[in-house]
């Protein structure tokens, strides 16, 4: 009579596997990151992110229509800012006619129901490639938060549904929330990059936006004084709890795959939706291995995304979003 329990009964064909499957990926899970540049008719491939593009506003207009048609309902906007508009204060970030502000309007005009989230941090605008204002070798916390709050209001004025602060300054969620309330944007949400690690997986993204920290004397060469130490777990809970207390509507863990223990930990700890950013380096690794014929692209892509969702992600920011929807047919 041994064994009475055979777990393989629930695996013996695809129909029973479908019936008992715990984690299912759908287009509703995705937040699609988009990189916007100045110009016309521009759709340039990012060298370290095969099949991913920087696009000008006219191309963006059609891209969001396509995404919507495919069933994708949310985008996360990033802009590549020309060098001559960069400074230490991120002044251009507040320009009502800046590229981000125009990109928000473009998406909303083209596809009014598409949810628009915007990256809020100074790095694309910073002549030093830092997320905040630099002074005497330090990244200033409170001064930066004030600028980020103004930047958030500017994005809300342009029509953003959610702002997504990715800078890791302390207390910025409260500063941003208060600024949005003061300006009448009670319904503008905040998706906070709560547990964002100082990760080498962001390399291709910094190529895409030309936003890496510069190598100048008295400017930190990395982001380790504000982004988290990859070695730390309890700190991630503290960071996330703090953002929830300050008014974050959605919290995020970043990167994805190498931090799934953190995702689960946070999912168990907070009751707001948890987003995970499967970052540029994760995308680049799979594309490169698949190009060499070393990994099966589609199977590994799905396995990774299922792992992220199984770990506790309610929302996944991923460069694979379109590939997945196409694969699902
Ligand atoms: C900007 C920002 C970064 C990413 C998202 N927002 C880069 C960084 O912090 O240096 C990384 C995204 C990716 O690698 O896909 N603060």
Coordinates of C-alpha atoms and ligand atoms in Angstrom, one line a residue:
X1 CA 0.0 0.0 0.0
X2 CA 3.0 2.3 -0.3
X3 CA 2.7 5.2 -1.2
X4 CA -0.9 6.4 -0.7
X5 CA 0.1 9.9 -1.6
X6 CA 1.6 10.4 -5.0
X7 CA 2.3 14.1 -5.8
X8 CA 2.8 13.2 -9.4
X9 CA -0.9 12.6 -9.9
X10 CA -1.3 16.4 -10.1
X11 CA 1.4 16.6 -12.8
X12 CA 0.5 13.9 -15.2
X13 CA -0.9 16.0 -18.0
X14 CA -1.2 19.6 -19.0
X15 CA -4.9 19.8 -18.1
X16 CA -4.4 18.8 -14.5
X17 CA -1.3 21.0 -14.3
X18 CA -3.4 24.0 -15.5
X19 CA -6.1 23.2 -13.0
X20 CA -3.7 23.3 -10.0
X21 CA -1.4 26.0 -11.2
X22 CA -0.8 28.6 -8.4
X23 CA 0.8 31.4 -10.3
X24 CA -0.4 32.8 -13.7
X25 CA 1.1 35.7 -15.6
X26 CA -1.3 38.0 -17.4
X27 CA -0.9 41.4 -19.2
X28 CA -2.4 43.0 -16.1
X29 CA 0.8 42.2 -14.2
X30 CA 3.0 44.5 -16.2
X31 CA 4.3 48.0 -16.0
X32 CA 6.2 48.8 -19.2
X33 CA 9.3 51.0 -18.9
X34 CA 9.8 53.4 -21.8
X35 CA 12.8 55.5 -22.7
X36 CA 12.1 58.8 -24.3
X37 CA 14.5 61.1 -26.3
X38 CA 14.2 64.5 -28.0
X39 CA 13.8 64.5 -31.8
X40 CA 11.5 63.2 -34.5
X41 CA 11.2 59.7 -36.0
X42 CA 13.8 58.3 -33.6
X43 CA 13.7 54.7 -32.5
X44 CA 17.2 53.7 -31.6
X45 CA 18.2 50.4 -30.1
X46 CA 20.0 50.4 -26.8
X47 CA 23.2 48.4 -27.4
X48 CA 23.2 46.6 -24.1
X49 CA 19.4 46.0 -24.3
X50 CA 18.7 44.2 -27.6
X51 CA 15.3 44.9 -29.1
X52 CA 14.7 47.7 -26.6
X53 CA 14.6 51.3 -27.8
X54 CA 14.9 54.9 -27.0
X55 CA 12.1 56.7 -28.8
X56 CA 11.0 60.3 -29.7
X57 CA 7.6 61.6 -28.8
X58 CA 6.0 60.8 -32.2
X59 CA 7.1 57.2 -32.0
X60 CA 6.0 57.1 -28.3
X61 CA 2.5 58.1 -29.4
X62 CA 2.2 54.9 -31.6
X63 CA 4.0 52.7 -29.1
X64 CA 1.5 53.3 -26.3
X65 CA -1.4 52.7 -28.7
X66 CA 0.2 49.3 -29.6
X67 CA 0.8 48.5 -25.9
X68 CA -2.8 49.3 -25.1
X69 CA -4.0 47.1 -28.0
X70 CA -1.9 44.3 -26.7
X71 CA -3.7 44.6 -23.3
X72 CA -0.9 46.3 -21.4
X73 CA -2.3 49.1 -19.3
X74 CA 0.6 50.9 -17.5
X75 CA 3.8 52.6 -18.5
X76 CA 6.8 53.9 -16.5
X77 CA 8.5 56.8 -18.2
X78 CA 12.2 57.7 -18.3
X79 CA 13.8 60.5 -20.3
X80 CA 17.3 60.9 -21.7
X81 CA 18.3 64.5 -21.2
X82 CA 20.8 66.3 -23.5
X83 CA 24.1 67.1 -21.7
X84 CA 23.7 70.9 -22.1
X85 CA 20.5 70.8 -20.0
X86 CA 22.1 68.9 -17.1
X87 CA 23.2 70.7 -13.9
X88 CA 23.8 69.8 -10.2
X89 CA 20.3 70.9 -9.1
X90 CA 18.4 69.1 -11.8
X91 CA 16.8 72.4 -12.9
X92 CA 15.5 70.9 -16.2
X93 CA 13.4 68.4 -14.2
X94 CA 11.1 71.2 -13.2
X95 CA 10.6 72.7 -16.7
X96 CA 6.9 72.5 -17.5
X97 CA 7.8 72.1 -21.1
X98 CA 10.6 69.5 -20.4
X99 CA 10.8 66.2 -22.2
X100 CA 9.2 64.3 -19.3
X101 CA 6.3 66.7 -19.1
X102 CA 5.7 66.5 -22.8
X103 CA 6.0 62.7 -22.8
X104 CA 3.3 62.4 -20.1
X105 CA 1.0 64.6 -22.2
X106 CA 1.8 62.6 -25.3
X107 CA 0.8 59.3 -23.7
X108 CA -2.3 60.7 -22.2
X109 CA -3.4 62.4 -25.5
X110 CA -2.7 59.2 -27.4
X111 CA -4.2 56.8 -25.0
X112 CA -6.2 58.4 -22.2
X113 CA -6.7 55.3 -20.1
X114 CA -3.1 54.2 -20.2
X115 CA -1.8 54.5 -16.6
X116 CA 1.2 56.8 -16.6
X117 CA 3.9 56.5 -13.9
X118 CA 7.0 58.6 -14.0
X119 CA 10.5 58.1 -12.6
X120 CA 11.3 60.8 -10.0
X121 CA 15.1 61.2 -9.3
X122 CA 17.7 63.7 -10.5
X123 CA 20.1 61.3 -12.2
X124 CA 19.0 61.9 -15.8
X125 CA 19.1 65.6 -15.2
X126 CA 22.3 65.7 -13.0
X127 CA 25.6 66.7 -14.5
X128 CA 27.1 64.3 -11.9
X129 CA 24.8 61.4 -12.7
X130 CA 23.5 61.3 -9.1
X131 CA 20.0 60.9 -7.9
X132 CA 20.3 64.0 -5.7
X133 CA 22.2 67.3 -5.3
X134 CA 25.9 66.9 -4.7
X135 CA 27.9 69.1 -2.3
X136 CA 31.4 68.4 -0.9
X137 CA 31.4 64.8 -1.9
X138 CA 27.9 64.2 -0.3
X139 CA 24.5 63.6 -1.8
X140 CA 22.3 66.1 0.1
X141 CA 19.2 64.5 1.5
X142 CA 16.6 67.1 2.5
X143 CA 17.5 69.6 -0.3
X144 CA 17.1 66.8 -2.8
X145 CA 13.7 65.7 -1.3
X146 CA 12.4 69.3 -1.8
X147 CA 13.4 69.2 -5.5
X148 CA 11.8 65.8 -5.9
X149 CA 8.6 67.1 -4.4
X150 CA 8.5 70.0 -6.9
X151 CA 9.3 67.5 -9.7
X152 CA 6.4 65.3 -8.6
X153 CA 4.0 68.2 -8.7
X154 CA 5.3 69.1 -12.1
X155 CA 4.6 65.6 -13.3
X156 CA 1.2 65.6 -11.7
X157 CA 0.4 68.9 -13.5
X158 CA 1.4 67.3 -16.8
X159 CA -1.1 64.5 -16.1
X160 CA 0.9 61.7 -14.4
X161 CA -1.2 59.2 -12.5
X162 CA 1.6 58.0 -10.2
X163 CA 5.0 59.3 -9.5
X164 CA 7.7 56.8 -8.8
X165 CA 10.6 58.2 -6.6
X166 CA 13.6 56.0 -7.3
X167 CA 16.2 58.1 -5.4
X168 CA 16.3 56.5 -1.9
X169 CA 16.5 59.8 0.0
X170 CA 15.1 59.5 3.6
X171 CA 11.7 61.1 4.2
X172 CA 11.0 61.9 0.5
X173 CA 7.7 60.1 0.4
X174 CA 6.2 62.4 3.1
X175 CA 7.7 65.5 1.4
X176 CA 6.3 64.5 -1.9
X177 CA 2.9 63.4 -0.5
X178 CA 2.5 66.8 1.3
X179 CA 3.5 68.7 -1.8
X180 CA 0.9 66.8 -3.9
X181 CA -1.8 67.4 -1.3
X182 CA -0.9 71.1 -1.1
X183 CA -1.2 71.5 -4.8
X184 CA -4.6 69.7 -5.0
X185 CA -3.3 66.4 -6.4
X186 CA -5.0 64.1 -3.8
X187 CA -5.5 61.5 -6.4
X188 CA -2.0 61.3 -7.7
X189 CA -0.4 58.1 -6.3
X190 CA 3.1 57.3 -5.2
X191 CA 4.8 54.1 -6.1
X192 CA 7.9 54.2 -4.0
X193 CA 11.1 52.4 -4.8
X194 CA 11.3 51.4 -1.2
X195 CA 14.0 48.7 -1.1
X196 CA 16.3 49.7 -3.9
X197 CA 19.7 48.2 -3.8
X198 CA 23.0 49.6 -5.0
X199 CA 23.2 47.1 -7.8
X200 CA 25.5 46.5 -10.7
X201 CA 22.5 45.2 -12.6
X202 CA 21.5 48.8 -13.5
X203 CA 24.4 49.1 -16.0
X204 CA 22.5 48.8 -19.2
X205 CA 19.9 51.3 -18.0
X206 CA 22.6 53.9 -17.3
X207 CA 23.9 53.3 -20.9
X208 CA 20.3 53.9 -22.1
X209 CA 20.0 57.2 -20.4
X210 CA 23.6 58.2 -20.2
X211 CA 23.1 58.7 -16.5
X212 CA 26.0 56.9 -14.8
X213 CA 27.8 58.7 -11.9
X214 CA 30.7 60.7 -13.5
X215 CA 34.3 60.2 -12.6
X216 CA 35.2 63.6 -11.1
X217 CA 37.1 64.4 -8.0
X218 CA 34.9 64.9 -4.9
X219 CA 31.9 63.2 -6.5
X220 CA 31.0 59.8 -5.2
X221 CA 31.5 57.2 -8.0
X222 CA 28.7 55.0 -6.9
X223 CA 25.3 55.3 -5.2
X224 CA 26.2 53.3 -2.1
X225 CA 25.5 56.2 0.4
X226 CA 21.8 56.2 -0.6
X227 CA 20.9 52.9 -2.3
X228 CA 20.9 49.8 -0.1
X229 CA 23.6 47.4 0.6
X230 CA 22.8 44.1 -1.1
X231 CA 23.8 42.3 2.0
X232 CA 20.9 43.7 4.1
X233 CA 17.5 42.1 4.6
X234 CA 16.0 43.7 7.8
X235 CA 16.9 47.1 6.5
X236 CA 14.6 46.5 3.5
X237 CA 11.6 46.0 5.8
X238 CA 12.5 49.1 7.7
X239 CA 12.8 51.2 4.5
X240 CA 9.5 49.8 3.2
X241 CA 7.6 50.3 6.4
X242 CA 8.8 53.8 6.6
X243 CA 7.5 54.6 3.0
X244 CA 4.1 53.0 3.8
X245 CA 3.9 55.2 6.9
X246 CA 4.8 58.2 4.9
X247 CA 2.0 57.6 2.4
X248 CA 3.3 55.3 -0.4
X249 CA 0.4 53.6 -2.2
X250 CA 2.6 51.0 -3.8
X251 CA 6.1 49.8 -2.7
X252 CA 8.8 48.4 -4.9
X253 CA 11.7 46.0 -4.5
X254 CA 14.5 46.4 -7.1
X255 CA 16.3 44.5 -8.7
X256 CA 14.1 41.4 -9.1
X257 CA 15.6 37.9 -9.4
X258 CA 18.5 38.3 -7.1
X259 CA 16.3 39.8 -4.4
X260 CA 13.2 37.5 -4.3
X261 CA 13.8 36.7 -0.6
X262 CA 13.3 40.4 0.0
X263 CA 10.2 40.4 -2.1
X264 CA 8.6 37.7 0.0
X265 CA 9.7 39.2 3.2
X266 CA 8.1 42.5 2.3
X267 CA 5.0 40.9 0.9
X268 CA 4.4 39.3 4.3
X269 CA 5.1 42.5 6.1
X270 CA 3.0 45.2 4.4
X271 CA -0.5 45.3 3.0
X272 CA -0.1 47.6 0.1
X273 CA 0.6 46.2 -3.4
X274 CA 4.2 45.2 -4.0
X275 CA 5.9 45.9 -7.3
X276 CA 9.2 44.3 -8.4
X277 CA 11.5 45.9 -11.0
X278 CA 13.1 43.2 -13.2
X279 CA 16.0 45.6 -14.2
X280 CA 18.0 46.2 -17.3
X281 CA 20.9 43.8 -16.3
X282 CA 18.4 41.0 -15.8
X283 CA 17.0 41.6 -19.3
X284 CA 20.5 41.9 -20.8
X285 CA 21.8 38.7 -19.3
X286 CA 19.0 36.6 -20.8
X287 CA 19.2 38.3 -24.2
X288 CA 22.9 37.7 -24.3
X289 CA 22.6 34.0 -23.3
X290 CA 19.8 33.5 -25.8
X291 CA 21.7 35.1 -28.6
X292 CA 24.5 32.7 -28.0
X293 CA 22.1 29.8 -28.0
X294 CA 22.9 28.9 -24.4
X295 CA 19.4 29.4 -23.0
X296 CA 16.0 29.1 -24.4
X297 CA 14.7 32.7 -24.4
X298 CA 11.0 32.3 -24.0
X299 CA 11.1 29.5 -21.4
X300 CA 13.6 31.2 -19.2
X301 CA 11.8 34.5 -19.5
X302 CA 8.5 32.9 -18.3
X303 CA 10.3 31.0 -15.5
X304 CA 11.9 34.2 -14.2
X305 CA 8.6 36.2 -14.3
X306 CA 6.7 33.4 -12.6
X307 CA 9.4 33.3 -9.9
X308 CA 9.0 37.0 -9.4
X309 CA 5.2 36.8 -9.1
X310 CA 5.3 33.6 -6.9
X311 CA 7.7 35.5 -4.6
X312 CA 5.0 38.0 -4.0
X313 CA 5.0 40.6 -6.8
X314 CA 1.6 42.2 -7.6
X315 CA 3.1 44.4 -10.3
X316 CA 6.2 43.6 -12.4
X317 CA 8.1 46.4 -14.2
X318 CA 9.7 44.5 -17.0
X319 CA 11.4 45.1 -20.4
X320 CA 9.9 41.7 -21.4
X321 CA 6.3 42.8 -21.1
X322 CA 5.7 42.9 -24.9
X323 CA 7.6 39.6 -25.5
X324 CA 5.4 37.9 -22.9
X325 CA 2.1 39.2 -24.3
X326 CA 3.2 38.2 -27.8
X327 CA 4.1 34.7 -26.6
X328 CA 0.7 34.3 -24.9
X329 CA -0.8 35.0 -28.3
Ligands
LIG1 C1 17.1 56.2 -11.6 C2 16.8 54.8 -11.9 C3 17.7 53.7 -12.1 C4 16.9 52.6 -12.5 C5 15.5 53.0 -12.4 N1 15.5 54.3 -12.0 C6 19.1 53.6 -12.2 C7 19.9 53.9 -11.0 O1 19.4 54.0 -9.9 O2 21.1 54.1 -11.1 C8 17.4 51.3 -13.0 C9 16.5 50.5 -13.9 C10 17.1 49.4 -14.6 O3 18.3 49.0 -14.5 O4 16.4 48.8 -15.4 N2 17.3 56.5 -10.2

